[in-house]
Short mmCIF file of N, CA, C and O in Angstrom, two decimals:
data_model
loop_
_atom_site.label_atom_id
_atom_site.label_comp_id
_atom_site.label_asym_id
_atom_site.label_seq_id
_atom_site.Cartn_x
_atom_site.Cartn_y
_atom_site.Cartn_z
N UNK A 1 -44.16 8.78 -61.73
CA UNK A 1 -43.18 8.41 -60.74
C UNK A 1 -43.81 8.52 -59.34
O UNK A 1 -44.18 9.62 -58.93
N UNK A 2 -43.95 7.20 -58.47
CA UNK A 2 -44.00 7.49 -57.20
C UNK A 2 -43.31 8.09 -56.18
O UNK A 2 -42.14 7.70 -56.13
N UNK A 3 -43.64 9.00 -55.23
CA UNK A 3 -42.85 9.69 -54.24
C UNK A 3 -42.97 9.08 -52.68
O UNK A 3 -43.18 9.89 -51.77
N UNK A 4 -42.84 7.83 -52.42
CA UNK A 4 -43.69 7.81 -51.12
C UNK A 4 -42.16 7.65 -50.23
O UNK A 4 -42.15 7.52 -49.01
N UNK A 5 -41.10 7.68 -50.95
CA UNK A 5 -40.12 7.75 -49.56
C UNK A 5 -38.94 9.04 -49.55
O UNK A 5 -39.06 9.99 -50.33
N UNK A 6 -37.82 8.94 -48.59
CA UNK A 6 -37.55 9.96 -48.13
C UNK A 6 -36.37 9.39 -48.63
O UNK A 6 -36.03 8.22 -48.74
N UNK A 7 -35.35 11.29 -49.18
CA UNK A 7 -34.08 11.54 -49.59
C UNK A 7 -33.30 10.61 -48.85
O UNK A 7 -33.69 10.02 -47.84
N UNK A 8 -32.19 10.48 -49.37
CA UNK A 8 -30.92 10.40 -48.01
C UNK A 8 -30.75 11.40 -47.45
O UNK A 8 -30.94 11.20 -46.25
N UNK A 9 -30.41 12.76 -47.73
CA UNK A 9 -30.37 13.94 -47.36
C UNK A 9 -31.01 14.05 -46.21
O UNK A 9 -30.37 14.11 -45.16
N UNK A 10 -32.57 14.10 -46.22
CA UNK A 10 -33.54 14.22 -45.31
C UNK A 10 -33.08 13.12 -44.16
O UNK A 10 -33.15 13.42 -42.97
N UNK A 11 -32.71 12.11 -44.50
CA UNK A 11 -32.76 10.99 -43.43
C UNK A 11 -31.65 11.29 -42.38
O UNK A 11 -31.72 11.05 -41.17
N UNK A 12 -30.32 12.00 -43.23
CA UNK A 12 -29.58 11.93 -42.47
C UNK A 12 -29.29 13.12 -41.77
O UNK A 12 -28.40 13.28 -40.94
N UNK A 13 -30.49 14.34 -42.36
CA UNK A 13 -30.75 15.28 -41.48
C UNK A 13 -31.45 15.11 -40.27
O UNK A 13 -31.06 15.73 -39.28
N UNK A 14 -32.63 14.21 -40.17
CA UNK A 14 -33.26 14.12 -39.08
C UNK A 14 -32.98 13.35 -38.20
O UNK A 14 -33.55 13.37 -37.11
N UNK A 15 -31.55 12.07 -38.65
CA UNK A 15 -31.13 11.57 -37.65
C UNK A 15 -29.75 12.74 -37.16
O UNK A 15 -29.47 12.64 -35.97
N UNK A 16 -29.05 13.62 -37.85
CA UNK A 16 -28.21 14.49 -36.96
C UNK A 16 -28.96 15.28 -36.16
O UNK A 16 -28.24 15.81 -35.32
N UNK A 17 -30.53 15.70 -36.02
CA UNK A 17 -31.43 16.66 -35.61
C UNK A 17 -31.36 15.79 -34.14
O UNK A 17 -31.21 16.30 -33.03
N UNK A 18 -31.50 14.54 -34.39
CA UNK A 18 -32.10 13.90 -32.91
C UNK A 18 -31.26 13.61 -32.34
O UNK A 18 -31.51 13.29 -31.17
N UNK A 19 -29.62 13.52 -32.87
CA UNK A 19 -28.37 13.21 -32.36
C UNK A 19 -28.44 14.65 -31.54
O UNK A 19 -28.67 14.50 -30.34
N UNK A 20 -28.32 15.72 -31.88
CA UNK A 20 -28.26 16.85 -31.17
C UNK A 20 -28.97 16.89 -30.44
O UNK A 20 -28.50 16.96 -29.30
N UNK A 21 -30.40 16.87 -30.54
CA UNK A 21 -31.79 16.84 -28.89
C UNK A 21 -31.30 15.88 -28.12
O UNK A 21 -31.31 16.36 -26.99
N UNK A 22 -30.76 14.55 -28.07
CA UNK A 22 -30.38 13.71 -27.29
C UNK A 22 -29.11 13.88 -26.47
O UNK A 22 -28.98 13.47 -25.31
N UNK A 23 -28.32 14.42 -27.07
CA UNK A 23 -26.96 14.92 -26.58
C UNK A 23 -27.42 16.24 -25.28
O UNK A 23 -26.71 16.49 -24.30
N UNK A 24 -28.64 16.88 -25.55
CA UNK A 24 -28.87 18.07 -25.05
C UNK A 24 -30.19 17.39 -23.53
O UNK A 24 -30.39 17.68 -22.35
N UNK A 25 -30.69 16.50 -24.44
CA UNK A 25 -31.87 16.02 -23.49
C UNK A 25 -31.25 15.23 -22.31
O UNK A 25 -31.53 15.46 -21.13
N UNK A 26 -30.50 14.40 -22.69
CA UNK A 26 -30.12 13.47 -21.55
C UNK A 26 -28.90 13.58 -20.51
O UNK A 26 -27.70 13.63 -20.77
N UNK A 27 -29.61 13.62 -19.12
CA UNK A 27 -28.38 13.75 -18.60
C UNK A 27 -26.85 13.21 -18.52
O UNK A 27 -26.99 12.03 -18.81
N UNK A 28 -25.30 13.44 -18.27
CA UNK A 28 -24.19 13.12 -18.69
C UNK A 28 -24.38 11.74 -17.44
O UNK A 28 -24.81 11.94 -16.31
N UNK A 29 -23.91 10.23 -18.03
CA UNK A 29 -24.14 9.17 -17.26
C UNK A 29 -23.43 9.60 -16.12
O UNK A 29 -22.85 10.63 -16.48
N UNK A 30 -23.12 9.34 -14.77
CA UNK A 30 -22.13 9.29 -13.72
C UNK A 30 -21.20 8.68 -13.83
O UNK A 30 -21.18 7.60 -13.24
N UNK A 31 -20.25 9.00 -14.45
CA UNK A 31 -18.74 8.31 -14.51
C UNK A 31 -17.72 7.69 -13.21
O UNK A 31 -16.65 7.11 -13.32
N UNK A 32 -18.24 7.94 -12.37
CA UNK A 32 -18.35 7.02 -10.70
C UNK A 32 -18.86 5.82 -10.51
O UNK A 32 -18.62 5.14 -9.51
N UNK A 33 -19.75 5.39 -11.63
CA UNK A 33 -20.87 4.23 -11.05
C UNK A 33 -19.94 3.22 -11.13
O UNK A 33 -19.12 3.00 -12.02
N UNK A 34 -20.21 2.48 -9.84
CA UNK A 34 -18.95 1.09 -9.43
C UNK A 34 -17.81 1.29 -8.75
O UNK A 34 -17.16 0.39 -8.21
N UNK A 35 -17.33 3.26 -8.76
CA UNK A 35 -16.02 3.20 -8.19
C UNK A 35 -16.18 2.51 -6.62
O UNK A 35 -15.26 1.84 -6.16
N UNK A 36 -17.20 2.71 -5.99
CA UNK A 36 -17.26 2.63 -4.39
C UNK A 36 -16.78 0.99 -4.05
O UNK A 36 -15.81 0.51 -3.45
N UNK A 37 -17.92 0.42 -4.72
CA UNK A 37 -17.29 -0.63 -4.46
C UNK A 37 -16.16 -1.50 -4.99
O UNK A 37 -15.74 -2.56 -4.54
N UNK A 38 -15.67 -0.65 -6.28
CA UNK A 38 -14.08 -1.34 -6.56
C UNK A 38 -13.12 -1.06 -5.47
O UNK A 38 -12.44 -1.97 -5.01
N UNK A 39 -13.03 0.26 -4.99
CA UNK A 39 -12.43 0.72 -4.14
C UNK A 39 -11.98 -0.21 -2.81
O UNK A 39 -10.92 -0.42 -2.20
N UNK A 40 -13.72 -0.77 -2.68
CA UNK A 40 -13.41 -1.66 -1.21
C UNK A 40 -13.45 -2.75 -1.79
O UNK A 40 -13.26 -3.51 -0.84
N UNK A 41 -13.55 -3.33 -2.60
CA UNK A 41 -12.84 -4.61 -2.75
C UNK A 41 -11.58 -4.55 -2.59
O UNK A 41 -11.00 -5.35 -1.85
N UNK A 42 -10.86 -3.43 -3.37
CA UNK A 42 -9.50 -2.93 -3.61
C UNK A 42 -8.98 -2.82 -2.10
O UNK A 42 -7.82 -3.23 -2.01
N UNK A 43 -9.34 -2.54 -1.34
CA UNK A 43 -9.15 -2.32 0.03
C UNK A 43 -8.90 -3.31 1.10
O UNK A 43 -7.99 -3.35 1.93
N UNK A 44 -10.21 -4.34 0.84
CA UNK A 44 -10.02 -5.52 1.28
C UNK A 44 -9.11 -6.63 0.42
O UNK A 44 -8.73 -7.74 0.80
N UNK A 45 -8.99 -6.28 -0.27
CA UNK A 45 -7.78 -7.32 -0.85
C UNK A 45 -6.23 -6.81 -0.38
O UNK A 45 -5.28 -7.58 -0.51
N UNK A 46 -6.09 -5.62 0.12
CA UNK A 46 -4.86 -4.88 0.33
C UNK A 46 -4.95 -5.34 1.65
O UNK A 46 -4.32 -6.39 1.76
N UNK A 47 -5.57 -4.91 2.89
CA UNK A 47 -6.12 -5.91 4.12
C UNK A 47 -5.78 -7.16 4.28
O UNK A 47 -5.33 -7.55 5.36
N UNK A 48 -5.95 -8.03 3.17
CA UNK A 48 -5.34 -9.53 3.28
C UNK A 48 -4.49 -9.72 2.91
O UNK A 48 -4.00 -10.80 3.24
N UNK A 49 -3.72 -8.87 1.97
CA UNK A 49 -2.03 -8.80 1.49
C UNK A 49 -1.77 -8.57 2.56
O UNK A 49 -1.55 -9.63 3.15
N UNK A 50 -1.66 -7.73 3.19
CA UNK A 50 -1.30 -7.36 4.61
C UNK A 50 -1.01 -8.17 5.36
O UNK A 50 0.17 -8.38 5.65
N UNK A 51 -2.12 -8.90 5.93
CA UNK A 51 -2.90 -9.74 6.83
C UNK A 51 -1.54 -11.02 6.21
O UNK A 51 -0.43 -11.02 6.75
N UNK A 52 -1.76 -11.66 5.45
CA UNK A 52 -1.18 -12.67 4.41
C UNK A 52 0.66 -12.81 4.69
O UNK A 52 1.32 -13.79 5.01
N UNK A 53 1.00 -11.61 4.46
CA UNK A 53 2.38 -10.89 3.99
C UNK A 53 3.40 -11.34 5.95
O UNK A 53 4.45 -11.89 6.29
N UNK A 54 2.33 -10.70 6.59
CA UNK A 54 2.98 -10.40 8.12
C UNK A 54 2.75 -12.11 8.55
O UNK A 54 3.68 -12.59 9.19
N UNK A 55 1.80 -12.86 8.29
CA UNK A 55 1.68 -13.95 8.57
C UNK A 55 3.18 -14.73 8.33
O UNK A 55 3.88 -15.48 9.02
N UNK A 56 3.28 -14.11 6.96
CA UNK A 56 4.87 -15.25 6.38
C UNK A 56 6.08 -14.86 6.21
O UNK A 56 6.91 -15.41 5.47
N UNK A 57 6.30 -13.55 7.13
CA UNK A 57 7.26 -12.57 6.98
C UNK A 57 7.06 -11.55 8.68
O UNK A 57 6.97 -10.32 8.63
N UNK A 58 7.04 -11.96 9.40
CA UNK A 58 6.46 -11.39 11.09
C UNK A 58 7.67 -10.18 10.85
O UNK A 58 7.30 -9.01 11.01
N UNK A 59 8.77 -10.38 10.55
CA UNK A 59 9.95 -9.74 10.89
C UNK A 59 9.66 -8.33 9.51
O UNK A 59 10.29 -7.27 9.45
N UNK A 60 8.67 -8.73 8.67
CA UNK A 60 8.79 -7.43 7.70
C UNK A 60 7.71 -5.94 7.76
O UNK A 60 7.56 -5.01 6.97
N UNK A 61 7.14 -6.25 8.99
CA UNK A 61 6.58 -5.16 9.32
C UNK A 61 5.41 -4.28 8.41
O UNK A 61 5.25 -3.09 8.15
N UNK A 62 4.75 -5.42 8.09
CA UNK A 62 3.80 -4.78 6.76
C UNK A 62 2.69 -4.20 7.70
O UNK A 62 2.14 -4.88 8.56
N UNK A 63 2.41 -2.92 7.46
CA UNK A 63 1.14 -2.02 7.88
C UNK A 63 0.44 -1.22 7.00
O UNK A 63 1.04 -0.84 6.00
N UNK A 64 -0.64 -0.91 7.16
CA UNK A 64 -1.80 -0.17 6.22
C UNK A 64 -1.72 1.46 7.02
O UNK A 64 -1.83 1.30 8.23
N UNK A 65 -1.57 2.85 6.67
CA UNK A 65 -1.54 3.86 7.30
C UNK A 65 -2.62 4.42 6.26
O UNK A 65 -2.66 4.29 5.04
N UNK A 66 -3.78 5.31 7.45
CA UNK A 66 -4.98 5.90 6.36
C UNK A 66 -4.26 7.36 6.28
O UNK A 66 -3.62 7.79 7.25
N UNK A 67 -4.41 8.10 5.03
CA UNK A 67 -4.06 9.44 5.67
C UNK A 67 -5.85 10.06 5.00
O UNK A 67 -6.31 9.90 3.87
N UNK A 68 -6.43 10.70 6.12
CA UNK A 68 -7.87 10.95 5.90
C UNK A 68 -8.30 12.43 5.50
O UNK A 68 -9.41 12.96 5.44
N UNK A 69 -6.64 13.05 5.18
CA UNK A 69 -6.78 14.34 4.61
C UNK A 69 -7.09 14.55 3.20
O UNK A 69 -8.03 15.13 2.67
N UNK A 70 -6.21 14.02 2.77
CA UNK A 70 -5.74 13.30 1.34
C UNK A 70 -6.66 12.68 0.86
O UNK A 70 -7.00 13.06 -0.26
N UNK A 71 -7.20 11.89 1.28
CA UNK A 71 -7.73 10.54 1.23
C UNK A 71 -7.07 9.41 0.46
O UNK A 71 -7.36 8.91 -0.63
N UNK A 72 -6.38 9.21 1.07
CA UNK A 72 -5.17 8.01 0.48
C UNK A 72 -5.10 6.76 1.85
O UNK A 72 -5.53 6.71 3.00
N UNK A 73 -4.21 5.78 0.83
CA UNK A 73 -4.03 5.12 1.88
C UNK A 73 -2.59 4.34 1.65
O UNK A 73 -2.20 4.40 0.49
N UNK A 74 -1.68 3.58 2.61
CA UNK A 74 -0.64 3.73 1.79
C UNK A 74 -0.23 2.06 2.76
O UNK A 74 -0.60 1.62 3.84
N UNK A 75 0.53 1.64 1.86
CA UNK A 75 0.91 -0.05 2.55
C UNK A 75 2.49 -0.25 2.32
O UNK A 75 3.14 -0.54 1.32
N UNK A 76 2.82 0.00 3.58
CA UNK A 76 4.36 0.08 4.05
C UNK A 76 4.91 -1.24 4.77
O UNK A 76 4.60 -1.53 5.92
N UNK A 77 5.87 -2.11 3.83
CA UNK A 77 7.27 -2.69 4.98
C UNK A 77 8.03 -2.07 5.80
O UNK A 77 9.11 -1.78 5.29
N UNK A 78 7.92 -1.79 6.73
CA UNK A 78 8.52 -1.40 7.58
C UNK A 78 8.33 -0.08 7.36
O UNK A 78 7.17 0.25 7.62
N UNK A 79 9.49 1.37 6.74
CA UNK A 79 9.06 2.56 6.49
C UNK A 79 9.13 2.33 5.25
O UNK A 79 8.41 3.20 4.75
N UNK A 80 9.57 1.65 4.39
CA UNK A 80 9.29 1.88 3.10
C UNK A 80 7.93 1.22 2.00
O UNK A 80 7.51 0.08 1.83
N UNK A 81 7.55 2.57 1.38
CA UNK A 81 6.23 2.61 0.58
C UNK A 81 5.80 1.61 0.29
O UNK A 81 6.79 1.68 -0.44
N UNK A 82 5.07 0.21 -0.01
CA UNK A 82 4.96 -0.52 -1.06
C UNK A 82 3.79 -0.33 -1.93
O UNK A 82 3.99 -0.52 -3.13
N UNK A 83 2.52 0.05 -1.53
CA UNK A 83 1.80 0.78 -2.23
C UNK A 83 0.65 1.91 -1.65
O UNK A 83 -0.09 1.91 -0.67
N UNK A 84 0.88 2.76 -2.67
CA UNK A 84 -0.39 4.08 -2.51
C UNK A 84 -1.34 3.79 -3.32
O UNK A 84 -1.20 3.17 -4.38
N UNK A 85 -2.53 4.32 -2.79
CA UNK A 85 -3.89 4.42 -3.21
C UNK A 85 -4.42 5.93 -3.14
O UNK A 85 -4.13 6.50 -2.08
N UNK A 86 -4.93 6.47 -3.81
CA UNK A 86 -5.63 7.25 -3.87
C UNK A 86 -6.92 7.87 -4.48
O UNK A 86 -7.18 8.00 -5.68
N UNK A 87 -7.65 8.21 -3.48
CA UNK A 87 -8.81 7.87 -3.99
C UNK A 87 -8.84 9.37 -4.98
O UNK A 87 -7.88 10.12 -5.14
N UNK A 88 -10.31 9.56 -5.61
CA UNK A 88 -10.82 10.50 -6.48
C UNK A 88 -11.34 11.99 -5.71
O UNK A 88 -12.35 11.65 -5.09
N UNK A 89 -11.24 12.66 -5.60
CA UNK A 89 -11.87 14.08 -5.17
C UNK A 89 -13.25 13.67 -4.31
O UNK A 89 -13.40 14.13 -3.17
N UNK A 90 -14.00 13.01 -4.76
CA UNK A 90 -15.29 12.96 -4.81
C UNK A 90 -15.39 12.11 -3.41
O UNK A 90 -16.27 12.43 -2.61
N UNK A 91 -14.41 10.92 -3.08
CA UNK A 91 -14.18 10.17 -2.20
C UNK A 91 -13.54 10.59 -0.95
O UNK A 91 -12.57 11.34 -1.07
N UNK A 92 -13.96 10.20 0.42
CA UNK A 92 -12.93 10.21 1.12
C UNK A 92 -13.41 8.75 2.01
O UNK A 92 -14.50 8.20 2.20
N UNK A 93 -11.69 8.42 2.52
CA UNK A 93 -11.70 7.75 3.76
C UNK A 93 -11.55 7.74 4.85
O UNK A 93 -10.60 8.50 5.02
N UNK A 94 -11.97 7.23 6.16
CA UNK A 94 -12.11 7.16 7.40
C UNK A 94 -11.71 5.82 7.95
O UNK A 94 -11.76 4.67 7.51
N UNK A 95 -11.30 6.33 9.02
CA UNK A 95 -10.90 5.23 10.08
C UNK A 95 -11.24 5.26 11.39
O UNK A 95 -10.90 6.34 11.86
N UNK A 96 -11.72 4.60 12.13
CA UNK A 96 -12.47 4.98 13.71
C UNK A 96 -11.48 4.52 15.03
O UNK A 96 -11.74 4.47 16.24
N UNK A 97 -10.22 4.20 14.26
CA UNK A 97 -8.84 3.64 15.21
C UNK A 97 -7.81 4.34 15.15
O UNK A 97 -7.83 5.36 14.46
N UNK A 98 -6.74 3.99 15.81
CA UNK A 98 -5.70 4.87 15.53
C UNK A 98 -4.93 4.13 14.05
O UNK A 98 -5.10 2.97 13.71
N UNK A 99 -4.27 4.89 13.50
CA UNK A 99 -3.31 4.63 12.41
C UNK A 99 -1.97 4.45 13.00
O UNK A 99 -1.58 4.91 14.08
N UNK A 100 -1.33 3.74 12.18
CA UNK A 100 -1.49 2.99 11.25
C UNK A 100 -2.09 1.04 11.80
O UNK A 100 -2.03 0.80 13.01
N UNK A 101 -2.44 0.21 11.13
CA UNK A 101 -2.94 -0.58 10.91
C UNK A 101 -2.53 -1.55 10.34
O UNK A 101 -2.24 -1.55 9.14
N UNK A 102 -2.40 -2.93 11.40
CA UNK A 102 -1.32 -4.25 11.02
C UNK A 102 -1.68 -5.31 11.37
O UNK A 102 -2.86 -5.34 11.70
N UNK A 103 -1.14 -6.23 11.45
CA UNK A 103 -1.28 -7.78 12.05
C UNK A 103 -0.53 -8.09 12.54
O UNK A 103 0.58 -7.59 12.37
N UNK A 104 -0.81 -9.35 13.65
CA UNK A 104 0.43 -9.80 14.39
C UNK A 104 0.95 -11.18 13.41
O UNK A 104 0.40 -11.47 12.34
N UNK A 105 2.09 -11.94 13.99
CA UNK A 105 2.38 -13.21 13.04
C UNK A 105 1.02 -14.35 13.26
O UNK A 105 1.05 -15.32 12.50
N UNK A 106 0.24 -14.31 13.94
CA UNK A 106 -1.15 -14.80 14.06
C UNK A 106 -1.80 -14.67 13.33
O UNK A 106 -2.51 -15.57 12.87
N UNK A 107 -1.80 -13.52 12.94
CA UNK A 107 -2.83 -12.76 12.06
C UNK A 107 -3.95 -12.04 12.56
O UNK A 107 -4.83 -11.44 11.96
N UNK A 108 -3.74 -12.22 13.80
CA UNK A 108 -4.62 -11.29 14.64
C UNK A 108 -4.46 -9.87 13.99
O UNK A 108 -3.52 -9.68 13.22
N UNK A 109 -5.47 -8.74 14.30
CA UNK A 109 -5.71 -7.57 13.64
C UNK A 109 -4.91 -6.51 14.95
O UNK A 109 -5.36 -6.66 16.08
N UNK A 110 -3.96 -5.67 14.79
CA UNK A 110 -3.74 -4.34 15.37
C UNK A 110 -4.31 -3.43 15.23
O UNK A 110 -4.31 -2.95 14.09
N UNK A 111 -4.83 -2.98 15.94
CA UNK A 111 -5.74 -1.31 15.81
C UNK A 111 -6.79 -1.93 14.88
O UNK A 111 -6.90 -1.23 13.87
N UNK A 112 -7.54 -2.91 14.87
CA UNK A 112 -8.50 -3.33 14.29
C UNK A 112 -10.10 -2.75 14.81
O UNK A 112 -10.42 -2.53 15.98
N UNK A 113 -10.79 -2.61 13.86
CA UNK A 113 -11.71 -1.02 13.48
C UNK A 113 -12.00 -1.33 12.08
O UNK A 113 -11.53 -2.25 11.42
N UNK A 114 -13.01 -0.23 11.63
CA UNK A 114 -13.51 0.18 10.23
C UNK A 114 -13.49 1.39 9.90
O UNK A 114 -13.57 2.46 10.51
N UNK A 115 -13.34 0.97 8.43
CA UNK A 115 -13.27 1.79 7.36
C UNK A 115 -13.87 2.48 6.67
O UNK A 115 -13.90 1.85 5.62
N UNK A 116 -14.30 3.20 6.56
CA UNK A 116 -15.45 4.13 5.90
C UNK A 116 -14.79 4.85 4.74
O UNK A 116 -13.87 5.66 4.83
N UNK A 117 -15.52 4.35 3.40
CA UNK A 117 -15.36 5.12 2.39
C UNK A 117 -16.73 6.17 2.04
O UNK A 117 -17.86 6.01 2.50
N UNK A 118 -16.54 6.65 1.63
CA UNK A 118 -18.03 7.64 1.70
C UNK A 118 -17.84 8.68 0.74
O UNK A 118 -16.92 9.47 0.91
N UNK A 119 -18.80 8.81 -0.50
CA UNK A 119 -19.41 9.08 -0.88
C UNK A 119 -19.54 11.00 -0.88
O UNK A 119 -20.36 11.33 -0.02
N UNK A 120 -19.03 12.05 -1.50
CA UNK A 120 -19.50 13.21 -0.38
C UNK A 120 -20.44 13.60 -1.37
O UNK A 120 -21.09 14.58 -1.01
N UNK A 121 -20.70 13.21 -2.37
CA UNK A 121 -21.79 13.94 -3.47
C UNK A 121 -23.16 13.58 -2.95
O UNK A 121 -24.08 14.31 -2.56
N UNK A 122 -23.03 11.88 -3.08
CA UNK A 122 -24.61 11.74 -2.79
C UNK A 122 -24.51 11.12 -1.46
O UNK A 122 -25.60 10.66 -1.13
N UNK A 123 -23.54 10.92 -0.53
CA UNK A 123 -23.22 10.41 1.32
C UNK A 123 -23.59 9.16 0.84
O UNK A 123 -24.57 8.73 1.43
N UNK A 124 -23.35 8.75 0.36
CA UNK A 124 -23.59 6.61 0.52
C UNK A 124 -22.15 6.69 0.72
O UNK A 124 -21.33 7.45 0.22
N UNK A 125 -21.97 5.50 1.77
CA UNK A 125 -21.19 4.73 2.86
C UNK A 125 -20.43 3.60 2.31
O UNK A 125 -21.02 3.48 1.24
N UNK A 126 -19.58 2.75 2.31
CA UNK A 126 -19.23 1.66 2.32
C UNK A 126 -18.43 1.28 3.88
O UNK A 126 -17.54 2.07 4.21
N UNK A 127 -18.68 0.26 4.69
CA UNK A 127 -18.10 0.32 5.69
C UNK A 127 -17.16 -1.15 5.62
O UNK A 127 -17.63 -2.29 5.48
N UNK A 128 -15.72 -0.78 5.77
CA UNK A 128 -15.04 -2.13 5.75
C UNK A 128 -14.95 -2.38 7.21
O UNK A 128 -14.99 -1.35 7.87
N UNK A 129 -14.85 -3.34 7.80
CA UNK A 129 -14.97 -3.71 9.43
C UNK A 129 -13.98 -5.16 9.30
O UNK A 129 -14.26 -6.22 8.74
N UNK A 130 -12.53 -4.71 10.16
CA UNK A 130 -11.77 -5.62 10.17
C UNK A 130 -12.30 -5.95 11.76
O UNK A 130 -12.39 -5.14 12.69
N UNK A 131 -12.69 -7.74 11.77
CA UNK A 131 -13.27 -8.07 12.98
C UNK A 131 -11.42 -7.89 14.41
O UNK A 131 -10.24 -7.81 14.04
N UNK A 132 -11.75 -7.90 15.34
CA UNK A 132 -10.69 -7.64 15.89
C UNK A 132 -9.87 -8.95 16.53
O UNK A 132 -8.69 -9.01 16.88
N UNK A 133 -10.94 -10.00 16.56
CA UNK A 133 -10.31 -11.32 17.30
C UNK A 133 -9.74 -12.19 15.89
O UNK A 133 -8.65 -12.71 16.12
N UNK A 134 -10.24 -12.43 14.53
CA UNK A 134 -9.83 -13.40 13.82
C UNK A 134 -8.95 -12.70 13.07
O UNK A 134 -7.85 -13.16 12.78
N UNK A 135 -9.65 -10.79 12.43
CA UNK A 135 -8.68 -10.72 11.10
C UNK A 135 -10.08 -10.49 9.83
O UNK A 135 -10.15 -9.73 8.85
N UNK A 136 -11.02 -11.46 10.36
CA UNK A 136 -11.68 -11.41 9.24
C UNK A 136 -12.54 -9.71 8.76
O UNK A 136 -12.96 -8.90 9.58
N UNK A 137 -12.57 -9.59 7.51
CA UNK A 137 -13.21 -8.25 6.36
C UNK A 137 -14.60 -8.93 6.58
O UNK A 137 -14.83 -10.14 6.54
N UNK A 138 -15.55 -7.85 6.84
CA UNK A 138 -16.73 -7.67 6.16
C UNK A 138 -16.92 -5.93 5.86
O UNK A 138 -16.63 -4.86 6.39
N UNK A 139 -17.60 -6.42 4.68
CA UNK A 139 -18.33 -5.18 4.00
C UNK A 139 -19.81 -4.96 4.37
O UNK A 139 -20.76 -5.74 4.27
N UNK A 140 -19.76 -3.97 4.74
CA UNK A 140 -21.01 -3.42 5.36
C UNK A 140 -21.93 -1.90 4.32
O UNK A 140 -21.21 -0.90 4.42
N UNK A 141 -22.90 -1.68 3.68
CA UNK A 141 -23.14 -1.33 2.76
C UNK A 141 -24.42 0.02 3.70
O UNK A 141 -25.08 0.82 3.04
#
């Protein structure tokens, strides 16, 4: 009888052996990777709801308020909520204007300024920059 190969036993010992060194060897992936910039997409699309909303509705008072304690951000008709955001522990946001943050029926920008999402683990930046004469978002990296 030839012997030249290996049990099942054996096989499926040395693949649970390497399941365990690998589990132990490799670091845990970053479960963050992509939030930054979903976030500011997420951001700038809330910006042009905004922007959008006051254009076709002047009388409904849609504004963006940062709160930079929290790190939230929150998009109000008039005083009432229409949506919160909140970011993750790991995140915070900034604003370099006063709050809260709107459009006229033009669409011109109020208290128009940028946004800084940032990073506090490893400090990478995302900078949203609402221009102040058109309205228009750029992302600044």
């Amino acid at each position: 009888m030839n012997d030249n190969g290996f049990t099942l036993i054996e096989v499926i010992l040395v693949i649970s052996i390497l399941s365990i060194i690998m589990t132990i060897a490799i670091p845990m992936v970053d479960m963050d990777l992509g939030y930054m910039d979903k976030m500011a997409a997420e951001f700038i699309a809330d910006v042009r709801f905004v922007q959008m909303e006051t254009m076709k509705y002047p009388e409904a008072g849609y504004q963006i308020d940062i709160n930079k304690n929290k790190g939230e951000y929150y998009i109000r008709k008039k005083l009432i909520l229409v949506k919160k955001i909140c970011f993750t522990e790991r995140y915070k946001i900034n604003y370099n204007n006063k709050s809260p943050f709107g459009f006229t029926y033009g669409g011109t920008p109020i208290n128009a300024g940028t946004f800084t999402i940032l990073d506090t683990k490893t400090n990478e930046s995302k900078k949203v920059t609402i221009v102040p004469t058109t309205g228009r978002t750029i992302i600044k990296e």
